[in-house]
XYZ file of C-alpha atoms in Angstrom:
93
model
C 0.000 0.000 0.000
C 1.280 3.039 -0.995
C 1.832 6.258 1.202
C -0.311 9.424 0.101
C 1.148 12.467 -1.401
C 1.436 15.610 0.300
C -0.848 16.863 -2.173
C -3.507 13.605 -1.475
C -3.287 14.823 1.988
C -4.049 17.883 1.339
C -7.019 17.440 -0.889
C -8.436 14.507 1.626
C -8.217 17.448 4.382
C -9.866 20.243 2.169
C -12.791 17.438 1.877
C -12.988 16.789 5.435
C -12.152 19.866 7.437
C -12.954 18.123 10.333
C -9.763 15.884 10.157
C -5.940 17.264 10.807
C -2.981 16.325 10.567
C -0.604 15.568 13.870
C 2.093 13.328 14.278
C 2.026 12.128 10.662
C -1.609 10.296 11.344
C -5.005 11.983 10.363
C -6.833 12.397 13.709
C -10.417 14.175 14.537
C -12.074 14.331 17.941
C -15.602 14.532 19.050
C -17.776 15.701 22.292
C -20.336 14.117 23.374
C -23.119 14.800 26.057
C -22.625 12.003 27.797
C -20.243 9.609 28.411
C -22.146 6.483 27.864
C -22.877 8.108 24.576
C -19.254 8.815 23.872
C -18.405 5.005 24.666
C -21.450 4.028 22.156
C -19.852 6.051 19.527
C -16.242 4.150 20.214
C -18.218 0.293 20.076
C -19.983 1.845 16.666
C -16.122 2.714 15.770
C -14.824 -1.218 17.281
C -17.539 -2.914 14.700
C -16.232 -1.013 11.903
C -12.488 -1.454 12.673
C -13.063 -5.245 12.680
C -14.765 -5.230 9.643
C -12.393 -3.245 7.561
C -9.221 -4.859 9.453
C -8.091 -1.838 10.079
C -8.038 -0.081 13.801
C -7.626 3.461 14.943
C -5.880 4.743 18.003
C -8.721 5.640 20.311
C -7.908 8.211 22.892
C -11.136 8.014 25.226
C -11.464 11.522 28.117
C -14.922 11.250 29.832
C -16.937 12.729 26.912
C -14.304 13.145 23.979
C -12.839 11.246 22.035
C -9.614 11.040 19.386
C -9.800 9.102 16.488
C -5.995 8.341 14.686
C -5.251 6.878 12.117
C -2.053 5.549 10.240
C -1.312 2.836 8.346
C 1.744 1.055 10.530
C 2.261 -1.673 7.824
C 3.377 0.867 5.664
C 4.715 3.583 7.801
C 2.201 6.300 6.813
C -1.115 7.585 5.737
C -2.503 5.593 2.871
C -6.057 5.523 1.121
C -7.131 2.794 4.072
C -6.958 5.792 6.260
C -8.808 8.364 4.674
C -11.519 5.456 3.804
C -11.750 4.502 7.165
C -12.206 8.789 7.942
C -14.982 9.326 5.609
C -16.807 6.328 6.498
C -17.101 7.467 10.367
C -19.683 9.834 9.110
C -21.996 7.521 8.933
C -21.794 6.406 12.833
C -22.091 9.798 14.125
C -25.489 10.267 15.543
């Protein structure tokens, strides 16, 4: 798998302002009301992880919580990552 461009990055991040870039992974947080709701939205984020093979680092703080994601077989941010990104959407409630 190949690592993105700077440019790939950049045009992944100008799609989805909501992502940034630290520590060479795309990462995004999220508040929630509550934290069982916060800990909902991480089990929503555990079924899709298993089912793409593919796991973020989840950073879990009472209410918020950090989504990373890098691709450690290839030592960078590949298209698995921003897939992974854009299909959170759909688990946000």
């Amino acid at each position: 798998m190949k690592i993105l461009t700077g440019e790939q990055l950049a045009e992944f991040l100008a799609q989805e302002p909501q992502w940034s870039l630290a520590g060479g992974m795309i990462v995004r947080e999220w508040e929630f009301s509550t934290f069982p709701e916060a800990i909902a939205f991480v089990d929503r984020i555990a079924v899709l992880a298993e089912a793409r093979d593919h796991h973020p680092d989840i950073d879990i703080r009472y209410k918020r919580v950090r989504l990373a994601l890098v691709t450690h077989a290839a030592n960078g941010i590949t298209t698995r990552d921003t897939e992974f990104a854009r299909s959170v959407r759909a688990l946000q409630v």
